[in-house]
mmCIF file of C-alpha atoms and ligand atoms in Angstrom:
data_model
loop_
_atom_site.group_PDB
_atom_site.id
_atom_site.type_symbol
_atom_site.label_atom_id
_atom_site.label_comp_id
_atom_site.label_asym_id
_atom_site.label_seq_id
_atom_site.Cartn_x
_atom_site.Cartn_y
_atom_site.Cartn_z
ATOM 1 C CA MET G 18 -2.749 24.340 9.271
ATOM 2 C CA GLN G 19 -5.104 26.265 6.380
ATOM 3 C CA VAL G 20 -6.890 24.304 3.809
ATOM 4 C CA GLY G 21 -8.565 26.516 1.248
ATOM 5 C CA ALA G 22 -6.154 26.196 -1.898
ATOM 6 C CA GLY G 23 -8.849 23.304 -3.362
ATOM 7 C CA LYS G 24 -10.427 20.664 -2.296
ATOM 8 C CA ILE G 25 -9.323 18.123 -0.310
ATOM 9 C CA VAL G 26 -11.010 15.141 -1.493
ATOM 10 C CA VAL G 27 -11.025 11.869 1.819
ATOM 11 C CA LEU G 28 -11.486 8.323 0.449
ATOM 12 C CA GLY G 29 -13.240 5.798 3.130
ATOM 13 C CA THR G 30 -11.554 1.659 2.073
ATOM 14 C CA GLY G 31 -11.906 0.554 6.080
ATOM 15 C CA GLY G 32 -9.717 -0.318 8.416
ATOM 16 C CA THR G 33 -9.165 -0.155 13.033
ATOM 17 C CA ILE G 34 -9.291 4.008 11.915
ATOM 18 C CA ALA G 35 -13.203 2.665 10.813
ATOM 19 C CA GLY G 36 -13.158 0.238 13.558
ATOM 20 C CA THR G 37 -16.062 -0.336 16.515
ATOM 21 C CA ALA G 38 -15.676 -2.386 19.651
ATOM 22 C CA ALA G 39 -18.777 -3.273 22.283
ATOM 23 C CA ASN G 40 -16.537 -1.590 24.845
ATOM 24 C CA ALA G 41 -14.060 1.708 25.311
ATOM 25 C CA GLY G 42 -10.986 -0.183 27.237
ATOM 26 C CA ASP G 43 -11.191 -3.036 24.379
ATOM 27 C CA ASN G 44 -8.237 -1.199 21.112
ATOM 28 C CA ILE G 45 -8.268 -5.525 19.913
ATOM 29 C CA GLY G 46 -11.176 -7.574 20.438
ATOM 30 C CA TYR G 47 -13.604 -4.481 17.508
ATOM 31 C CA THR G 48 -14.357 -5.012 14.587
ATOM 32 C CA ALA G 49 -12.872 -2.581 11.361
ATOM 33 C CA ALA G 50 -14.322 -1.056 8.759
ATOM 34 C CA GLN G 51 -17.690 0.077 10.283
ATOM 35 C CA VAL G 52 -17.778 3.461 11.265
ATOM 36 C CA GLY G 53 -18.155 5.920 7.045
ATOM 37 C CA VAL G 54 -15.752 7.933 6.168
ATOM 38 C CA GLN G 55 -18.028 11.198 6.583
ATOM 39 C CA GLN G 56 -19.090 10.454 9.846
ATOM 40 C CA LEU G 57 -15.220 10.063 11.106
ATOM 41 C CA LEU G 58 -14.461 13.774 9.576
ATOM 42 C CA ASP G 59 -17.265 14.846 11.261
ATOM 43 C CA ALA G 60 -15.868 13.630 14.626
ATOM 44 C CA VAL G 61 -13.380 15.301 14.357
ATOM 45 C CA PRO G 62 -14.580 19.434 14.317
ATOM 46 C CA VAL G 63 -11.577 21.149 14.106
ATOM 47 C CA LEU G 64 -11.782 19.538 10.223
ATOM 48 C CA ALA G 65 -14.334 21.215 9.430
ATOM 49 C CA ALA G 66 -13.818 24.460 10.928
ATOM 50 C CA LEU G 67 -10.241 25.123 8.866
ATOM 51 C CA ALA G 68 -11.641 23.166 5.688
ATOM 52 C CA GLY G 69 -15.024 24.761 4.945
ATOM 53 C CA GLY G 70 -16.774 22.899 2.274
ATOM 54 C CA ALA G 71 -13.513 22.633 0.488
ATOM 55 C CA LEU G 72 -13.340 19.411 2.249
ATOM 56 C CA VAL G 73 -15.809 16.571 0.699
ATOM 57 C CA SER G 74 -15.831 12.768 1.221
ATOM 58 C CA GLU G 75 -15.971 9.864 -1.084
ATOM 59 C CA GLN G 76 -16.334 5.843 -0.080
ATOM 60 C CA VAL G 77 -14.762 3.665 -2.180
ATOM 61 C CA ALA G 78 -14.819 0.289 0.353
ATOM 62 C CA GLN G 79 -15.631 -0.339 3.895
ATOM 63 C CA VAL G 80 -12.913 -3.664 4.066
ATOM 64 C CA ASP G 81 -10.342 -4.980 7.639
ATOM 65 C CA SER G 82 -7.387 -4.116 4.937
ATOM 66 C CA LYS G 83 -5.869 -7.948 5.649
ATOM 67 C CA ASP G 84 -8.708 -8.767 3.448
ATOM 68 C CA MET G 85 -8.475 -5.987 0.476
ATOM 69 C CA PRO G 86 -8.547 -7.703 -2.715
ATOM 70 C CA PHE G 87 -6.960 -5.986 -5.768
ATOM 71 C CA ASP G 88 -10.446 -5.905 -7.470
ATOM 72 C CA VAL G 89 -10.689 -2.512 -4.649
ATOM 73 C CA LEU G 90 -7.057 -1.736 -5.773
ATOM 74 C CA LEU G 91 -7.753 -1.051 -8.915
ATOM 75 C CA THR G 92 -11.132 1.088 -8.147
ATOM 76 C CA LEU G 93 -9.440 2.903 -5.545
ATOM 77 C CA ALA G 94 -7.008 3.756 -8.436
ATOM 78 C CA ALA G 95 -8.916 5.010 -10.408
ATOM 79 C CA ARG G 96 -11.261 6.896 -8.450
ATOM 80 C CA CYS G 97 -8.289 8.489 -7.024
ATOM 81 C CA ALA G 98 -7.196 9.442 -11.103
ATOM 82 C CA HIS G 99 -10.050 10.358 -11.213
ATOM 83 C CA HIS G 100 -9.615 13.006 -8.678
ATOM 84 C CA LEU G 101 -6.280 14.367 -9.482
ATOM 85 C CA ALA G 102 -7.228 15.286 -12.552
ATOM 86 C CA ASP G 103 -9.357 17.540 -11.762
ATOM 87 C CA PRO G 104 -8.122 20.447 -11.238
ATOM 88 C CA ALA G 105 -10.288 22.201 -8.100
ATOM 89 C CA VAL G 106 -8.949 18.842 -5.921
ATOM 90 C CA ALA G 107 -5.367 20.336 -3.815
ATOM 91 C CA GLY G 108 -5.157 16.683 -3.097
ATOM 92 C CA LEU G 109 -6.345 13.402 -1.703
ATOM 93 C CA VAL G 110 -6.231 11.385 1.948
ATOM 94 C CA ILE G 111 -7.156 7.625 1.685
ATOM 95 C CA THR G 112 -8.652 6.782 4.905
ATOM 96 C CA HIS G 113 -7.774 2.644 5.227
ATOM 97 C CA GLY G 114 -6.395 0.016 7.198
ATOM 98 C CA THR G 115 -2.466 -0.581 8.806
ATOM 99 C CA ASP G 116 -2.921 -4.111 8.181
ATOM 100 C CA THR G 117 -1.707 -3.694 4.126
ATOM 101 C CA ILE G 118 -1.719 -0.314 4.111
ATOM 102 C CA GLU G 119 2.507 -0.886 2.834
ATOM 103 C CA GLU G 120 0.882 -3.196 -0.218
ATOM 104 C CA THR G 121 -1.771 0.245 -0.807
ATOM 105 C CA ALA G 122 0.872 3.333 -1.131
ATOM 106 C CA TRP G 123 2.860 0.494 -3.266
ATOM 107 C CA PHE G 124 0.987 -0.009 -5.673
ATOM 108 C CA LEU G 125 -0.635 3.651 -5.583
ATOM 109 C CA HIS G 126 2.464 5.305 -5.675
ATOM 110 C CA ALA G 127 3.628 2.598 -8.534
ATOM 111 C CA LEU G 128 0.064 3.290 -10.572
ATOM 112 C CA LEU G 129 -0.865 7.185 -9.908
ATOM 113 C CA ASP G 130 0.522 10.295 -11.379
ATOM 114 C CA ALA G 131 0.739 11.498 -8.185
ATOM 115 C CA ARG G 132 1.999 15.704 -9.071
ATOM 116 C CA LYS G 133 -0.750 15.976 -6.327
ATOM 117 C CA PRO G 134 -0.277 14.229 -2.398
ATOM 118 C CA VAL G 135 -1.829 11.159 -2.090
ATOM 119 C CA VAL G 136 -2.400 10.684 1.740
ATOM 120 C CA LEU G 137 -3.284 7.460 3.485
ATOM 121 C CA THR G 138 -3.680 7.273 6.983
ATOM 122 C CA CYS G 139 -4.512 4.390 9.979
ATOM 123 C CA ALA G 140 -5.824 3.990 13.022
ATOM 124 C CA MET G 141 -4.092 1.297 15.509
ATOM 125 C CA ARG G 142 -7.330 2.276 17.791
ATOM 126 C CA PRO G 143 -11.149 1.638 16.976
ATOM 127 C CA ALA G 144 -13.284 4.918 16.821
ATOM 128 C CA THR G 145 -14.502 3.577 20.031
ATOM 129 C CA ALA G 146 -11.142 3.809 22.215
ATOM 130 C CA LEU G 147 -10.436 5.667 25.154
ATOM 131 C CA VAL G 148 -8.360 7.522 23.354
ATOM 132 C CA PRO G 149 -8.271 6.739 19.582
ATOM 133 C CA ASP G 150 -5.891 8.184 17.432
ATOM 134 C CA GLY G 151 -7.526 8.138 14.021
ATOM 135 C CA PRO G 152 -8.686 11.779 15.445
ATOM 136 C CA GLN G 153 -5.227 13.609 15.215
ATOM 137 C CA ASN G 154 -4.351 11.121 11.968
ATOM 138 C CA LEU G 155 -5.891 11.979 10.220
ATOM 139 C CA LEU G 156 -6.051 15.756 10.919
ATOM 140 C CA ASP G 157 -2.318 16.023 10.139
ATOM 141 C CA ALA G 158 -3.028 13.038 6.981
ATOM 142 C CA VAL G 159 -5.241 16.338 5.796
ATOM 143 C CA ALA G 160 -2.553 19.255 7.019
ATOM 144 C CA VAL G 161 0.188 17.139 4.696
ATOM 145 C CA ALA G 162 -2.745 16.969 1.459
ATOM 146 C CA ALA G 163 -3.859 20.741 2.246
ATOM 147 C CA MET G 164 0.416 21.306 2.135
ATOM 148 C CA PRO G 165 1.447 23.672 -1.265
ATOM 149 C CA GLY G 166 4.265 22.322 -2.778
ATOM 150 C CA ALA G 167 3.329 18.352 -1.237
ATOM 151 C CA ARG G 168 3.235 15.978 -3.910
ATOM 152 C CA GLY G 169 3.012 11.297 -4.459
ATOM 153 C CA VAL G 170 2.450 8.356 -2.980
ATOM 154 C CA VAL G 171 2.817 8.702 1.360
ATOM 155 C CA VAL G 172 1.700 7.037 4.446
ATOM 156 C CA VAL G 173 0.795 9.746 7.336
ATOM 157 C CA ALA G 174 0.333 7.765 10.913
ATOM 158 C CA ALA G 175 1.562 9.417 14.344
ATOM 159 C CA GLY G 176 3.230 12.260 13.363
ATOM 160 C CA ALA G 177 5.345 10.969 10.802
ATOM 161 C CA VAL G 178 4.984 11.287 7.059
ATOM 162 C CA HIS G 179 6.557 7.889 5.644
ATOM 163 C CA GLY G 180 7.066 7.075 1.738
ATOM 164 C CA ALA G 181 6.028 4.351 0.404
ATOM 165 C CA LEU G 182 9.275 2.380 -1.295
ATOM 166 C CA SER G 183 10.062 2.712 2.407
ATOM 167 C CA VAL G 184 6.794 2.509 4.939
ATOM 168 C CA ARG G 185 7.090 -0.742 7.085
ATOM 169 C CA LYS G 186 4.249 -1.775 9.903
ATOM 170 C CA VAL G 187 6.934 -3.304 12.696
ATOM 171 C CA HIS G 188 4.622 -2.891 15.361
ATOM 172 C CA PRO G 189 1.268 -4.672 15.792
ATOM 173 C CA TYR G 190 -0.190 -3.093 18.501
ATOM 174 C CA ARG G 191 1.853 0.423 18.973
ATOM 175 C CA ILE G 192 0.222 3.725 18.413
ATOM 176 C CA ASP G 193 3.571 4.468 16.666
ATOM 177 C CA ALA G 194 3.377 1.196 14.246
ATOM 178 C CA PHE G 195 5.677 2.701 11.368
ATOM 179 C CA ASP G 196 8.613 2.992 9.965
ATOM 180 C CA SER G 197 11.300 3.835 6.729
ATOM 181 C CA GLY G 198 13.606 1.637 7.564
ATOM 182 C CA GLU G 199 17.628 3.487 6.909
ATOM 183 C CA GLN G 200 15.988 6.269 5.141
ATOM 184 C CA GLY G 201 13.934 7.354 8.190
ATOM 185 C CA PRO G 202 10.488 9.323 7.802
ATOM 186 C CA LEU G 203 10.395 11.746 5.125
ATOM 187 C CA GLY G 204 9.257 14.083 7.681
ATOM 188 C CA TRP G 205 7.028 15.270 10.230
ATOM 189 C CA VAL G 206 3.625 16.609 11.673
ATOM 190 C CA GLU G 207 4.321 18.888 13.535
ATOM 191 C CA GLU G 208 0.604 21.194 14.889
ATOM 192 C CA GLY G 209 -0.425 21.438 11.917
ATOM 193 C CA ARG G 210 2.523 22.437 10.365
ATOM 194 C CA VAL G 211 4.651 19.215 8.149
ATOM 195 C CA ARG G 212 8.935 19.617 8.361
ATOM 196 C CA MET G 213 10.628 17.861 5.554
ATOM 197 C CA ALA G 214 13.337 15.616 6.197
ATOM 198 C CA HIS G 215 13.517 14.144 2.628
ATOM 199 C CA ALA G 216 11.978 15.459 -0.976
ATOM 200 C CA TRP G 217 8.731 14.259 -2.124
ATOM 201 C CA PRO G 218 8.669 10.550 -3.651
ATOM 202 C CA VAL G 219 8.746 11.318 -7.171
ATOM 203 C CA ASN G 220 6.246 7.940 -8.564
ATOM 204 C CA ALA G 221 6.336 5.871 -11.209
ATOM 205 C CA ALA G 222 3.055 6.894 -13.106
ATOM 206 C CA LEU G 223 1.630 3.312 -14.339
ATOM 207 C CA GLY G 224 -1.578 4.880 -14.867
ATOM 208 C CA PRO G 225 -4.090 3.509 -17.863
ATOM 209 C CA GLY G 226 -2.401 0.227 -18.848
ATOM 210 C CA VAL G 227 -3.475 -0.867 -16.035
ATOM 211 C CA THR G 228 -6.697 1.517 -14.627
ATOM 212 C CA GLY G 229 -8.207 0.765 -17.767
ATOM 213 C CA GLY G 230 -7.069 2.976 -20.624
ATOM 214 C CA SER G 231 -8.471 5.779 -18.772
ATOM 215 C CA SER G 232 -8.757 7.587 -15.160
ATOM 216 C CA GLU G 233 -12.307 7.359 -14.963
ATOM 217 C CA GLY G 234 -12.292 3.511 -13.424
ATOM 218 C CA THR G 235 -11.374 0.048 -14.814
ATOM 219 C CA ALA G 236 -12.412 -1.771 -17.167
ATOM 220 C CA ALA G 237 -15.390 -4.323 -17.303
ATOM 221 C CA PRO G 238 -14.900 -7.019 -15.352
ATOM 222 C CA SER G 239 -15.816 -9.132 -18.898
ATOM 223 C CA ALA G 240 -13.131 -7.455 -20.851
ATOM 224 C CA LEU G 241 -10.026 -8.608 -18.108
ATOM 225 C CA PRO G 242 -8.173 -10.838 -18.290
ATOM 226 C CA VAL G 243 -7.030 -13.932 -16.039
ATOM 227 C CA TRP G 244 -5.342 -12.289 -12.876
ATOM 228 C CA PRO G 245 -1.713 -13.159 -12.178
ATOM 229 C CA ARG G 246 -2.282 -15.014 -9.283
ATOM 230 C CA VAL G 247 1.067 -13.923 -7.323
ATOM 231 C CA GLU G 248 2.690 -16.069 -4.094
ATOM 232 C CA ILE G 249 5.596 -15.310 -1.332
ATOM 233 C CA VAL G 250 7.768 -18.369 -0.716
ATOM 234 C CA MET G 251 9.994 -18.265 2.289
ATOM 235 C CA ASN G 252 13.507 -19.560 2.602
ATOM 236 C CA HIS G 253 13.880 -21.305 6.324
ATOM 237 C CA SER G 254 15.859 -23.564 8.335
ATOM 238 C CA GLY G 255 14.540 -27.415 6.808
ATOM 239 C CA ALA G 256 12.815 -25.206 3.672
ATOM 240 C CA ASP G 257 12.317 -27.665 0.769
ATOM 241 C CA GLY G 258 10.781 -27.172 -2.561
ATOM 242 C CA ARG G 259 7.379 -28.824 -2.442
ATOM 243 C CA VAL G 260 5.484 -25.664 -1.750
ATOM 244 C CA VAL G 261 6.825 -24.082 -4.771
ATOM 245 C CA ASP G 262 5.998 -26.753 -6.844
ATOM 246 C CA LEU G 263 3.156 -27.135 -5.015
ATOM 247 C CA LEU G 264 2.185 -24.111 -6.120
ATOM 248 C CA VAL G 265 3.366 -24.598 -9.968
ATOM 249 C CA ALA G 266 1.394 -27.490 -10.510
ATOM 250 C CA ASP G 267 -2.289 -25.103 -9.236
ATOM 251 C CA GLY G 268 -1.470 -23.031 -12.128
ATOM 252 C CA VAL G 269 0.511 -19.920 -10.662
ATOM 253 C CA ALA G 270 1.901 -17.321 -12.353
ATOM 254 C CA GLY G 271 4.505 -15.461 -10.090
ATOM 255 C CA LEU G 272 6.587 -17.016 -7.125
ATOM 256 C CA VAL G 273 8.602 -13.844 -4.460
ATOM 257 C CA VAL G 274 10.612 -15.285 -2.395
ATOM 258 C CA ALA G 275 11.981 -13.845 0.394
ATOM 259 C CA ALA G 276 15.085 -15.214 1.221
ATOM 260 C CA THR G 277 17.428 -15.364 4.289
ATOM 261 C CA GLY G 278 20.535 -12.768 4.381
ATOM 262 C CA ASN G 279 21.898 -11.353 0.689
ATOM 263 C CA GLY G 280 18.977 -13.882 -1.346
ATOM 264 C CA THR G 281 20.491 -17.101 0.170
ATOM 265 C CA LEU G 282 17.985 -20.232 -0.238
ATOM 266 C CA HIS G 283 17.743 -23.814 0.917
ATOM 267 C CA HIS G 284 19.730 -26.344 -1.950
ATOM 268 C CA ALA G 285 15.851 -28.221 -1.701
ATOM 269 C CA LEU G 286 14.172 -24.397 -2.373
ATOM 270 C CA GLU G 287 16.457 -22.589 -4.488
ATOM 271 C CA ALA G 288 16.255 -26.037 -6.945
ATOM 272 C CA ALA G 289 12.329 -25.770 -6.334
ATOM 273 C CA LEU G 290 12.099 -22.005 -7.887
ATOM 274 C CA LEU G 291 14.673 -22.556 -11.066
ATOM 275 C CA ARG G 292 12.176 -25.232 -12.273
ATOM 276 C CA ALA G 293 9.545 -22.654 -11.326
ATOM 277 C CA GLN G 294 11.135 -20.808 -13.818
ATOM 278 C CA ALA G 295 12.077 -22.646 -16.533
ATOM 279 C CA ALA G 296 8.349 -23.514 -15.986
ATOM 280 C CA GLY G 297 7.134 -20.212 -17.692
ATOM 281 C CA VAL G 298 6.761 -18.692 -14.308
ATOM 282 C CA ALA G 299 8.046 -15.036 -12.835
ATOM 283 C CA VAL G 300 10.423 -15.853 -9.975
ATOM 284 C CA ARG G 301 11.484 -12.084 -7.550
ATOM 285 C CA VAL G 302 14.592 -12.912 -5.174
ATOM 286 C CA THR G 303 13.856 -9.984 -2.292
ATOM 287 C CA THR G 304 15.077 -10.715 1.592
ATOM 288 C CA ARG G 305 13.210 -11.410 4.229
ATOM 289 C CA CYS G 306 15.634 -8.889 6.325
ATOM 290 C CA THR G 307 13.651 -5.432 7.286
ATOM 291 C CA LEU G 308 16.526 -3.400 6.411
ATOM 292 C CA GLY G 309 19.002 -3.082 3.434
ATOM 293 C CA ARG G 310 18.295 -5.154 0.343
ATOM 294 C CA VAL G 311 19.880 -7.762 -1.571
ATOM 295 C CA LEU G 312 22.398 -7.186 -4.013
ATOM 296 C CA ALA G 313 22.397 -9.182 -7.218
ATOM 297 C CA ARG G 314 25.840 -10.882 -8.265
ATOM 298 C CA PRO G 315 26.472 -12.181 -11.426
ATOM 299 C CA THR G 316 26.370 -15.449 -11.508
ATOM 300 C CA ASP G 317 22.336 -15.291 -9.768
ATOM 301 C CA ALA G 318 20.241 -17.658 -11.533
ATOM 302 C CA LEU G 319 17.153 -15.853 -10.008
ATOM 303 C CA PRO G 320 16.471 -11.951 -10.519
ATOM 304 C CA VAL G 321 16.757 -10.810 -7.797
ATOM 305 C CA ASP G 322 13.643 -8.022 -7.453
ATOM 306 C CA ALA G 323 15.222 -5.096 -8.725
ATOM 307 C CA GLN G 324 13.320 -1.978 -6.492
ATOM 308 C CA GLY G 325 14.422 -3.706 -3.263
ATOM 309 C CA LEU G 326 11.310 -4.069 -2.430
ATOM 310 C CA SER G 327 9.883 -5.698 0.908
ATOM 311 C CA PRO G 328 8.391 -9.351 -0.443
ATOM 312 C CA VAL G 329 4.988 -7.758 -0.027
ATOM 313 C CA LYS G 330 5.916 -5.072 -2.125
ATOM 314 C CA ALA G 331 7.301 -6.807 -4.230
ATOM 315 C CA ARG G 332 4.624 -9.148 -5.097
ATOM 316 C CA ILE G 333 2.601 -6.063 -6.045
ATOM 317 C CA ALA G 334 5.194 -5.119 -7.991
ATOM 318 C CA LEU G 335 5.543 -8.383 -9.771
ATOM 319 C CA TRP G 336 0.848 -8.524 -9.799
ATOM 320 C CA LEU G 337 1.126 -5.704 -11.717
ATOM 321 C CA GLU G 338 3.650 -6.594 -14.793
ATOM 322 C CA LEU G 339 2.239 -9.611 -14.569
ATOM 323 C CA TYR G 340 -1.445 -7.931 -15.421
ATOM 324 C CA ARG G 341 -0.077 -5.048 -17.218
ATOM 325 C CA THR G 342 1.861 -8.074 -19.531
ATOM 326 C CA ARG G 343 -2.002 -9.935 -20.225
ATOM 327 C CA ARG G 344 -3.579 -6.466 -20.677
ATOM 328 C CA THR G 345 -1.616 -5.711 -23.503
ATOM 329 C CA ALA G 346 -1.136 -9.732 -24.714
ATOM 330 C CA GLN G 347 -5.075 -9.031 -24.584
ATOM 331 C CA GLY G 348 -5.275 -5.839 -26.855
ATOM 332 C CA PRO G 349 -7.276 -3.128 -27.408
ATOM 333 C CA ALA G 350 -10.483 -4.551 -26.001
ATOM 334 C CA ALA G 351 -9.248 -5.146 -22.683
ATOM 335 C CA GLY G 352 -9.608 -0.906 -22.576
HETATM 336 C C1 SIN I 5 -7.083 -3.347 8.645
HETATM 337 O O1 SIN I 5 -5.879 -3.559 8.805
HETATM 338 O O2 SIN I 5 -7.976 -3.251 8.402
HETATM 339 C C2 SIN I 5 -7.505 -3.258 10.651
HETATM 340 C C3 SIN I 5 -6.376 -3.429 11.120
HETATM 341 C C4 SIN I 5 -5.817 -1.789 11.472
HETATM 342 O O3 SIN I 5 -6.554 -1.010 10.903
HETATM 343 O O4 SIN I 5 -4.935 -1.631 12.057
#
């Protein structure tokens, strides 16, 4: 790997990669998001040797990704947009928790004009582990960010490069915890070299309408519209519609349903979702199956998520859609 074609900016957000445990043999009883991003880079001396002054860090947040709030996601998107606009920057690396990395990857994919690489990475073991996986993942992520021709939002972990659309965390413990389903990974990182199996992703770049109208940051909180509440409900044997009715009564703006099979729903849950839709709640149907996507039928009364997203990514997509609508309705003062 050679870093030198431009700056690589490493943005820290927390996660197990920055986690610490009381003893080195403990890979599960740790606290995530304890170590600063510059310290993580300093722990990989080969990286500093390769990159020289071309590697810079910025701590955007320090959170366990299960607690990732939308305001941090918006700030992260704004910081990414800021650095991507700098001609001196060749690519970005983001250190992140594994638990919701696929949601953040999808969020950034939907927002950023990423003609340069935006590489999220993570670890399953804390920084204090006997054999941590974070340092190798960081090294591999920088290799991808520095690769000429690389572009788009990807996740690099355990030697594989995954696209934001397909990547899912599929294992709660193994170091090789990610999978890209039917399409497989975009490529692999081997001894600092990137071997691609698919083309680099091209992203949607919704950008300014959501990040505040500029690459510099989000709009002031006071100017933001009320954030839409979007929840996920699941179909299962014995399901009923009560949870939907309660959410509607509580002011939910959007509902993603993780349906069974090809979008099938218990009749009581379906009736409640139709009531919700009639009351103005945006509903999207996805499947709880991990492979494939729901194939819509002309007779469907509830809209199927058009992009074939997993329920958690469909929730991000619907949140962005509703958020943009609210910002637009609020007018230019919203930024
Ligand atoms: C997190 O997602 O922040 C903690 C778990 C992990 O990174 O593996």
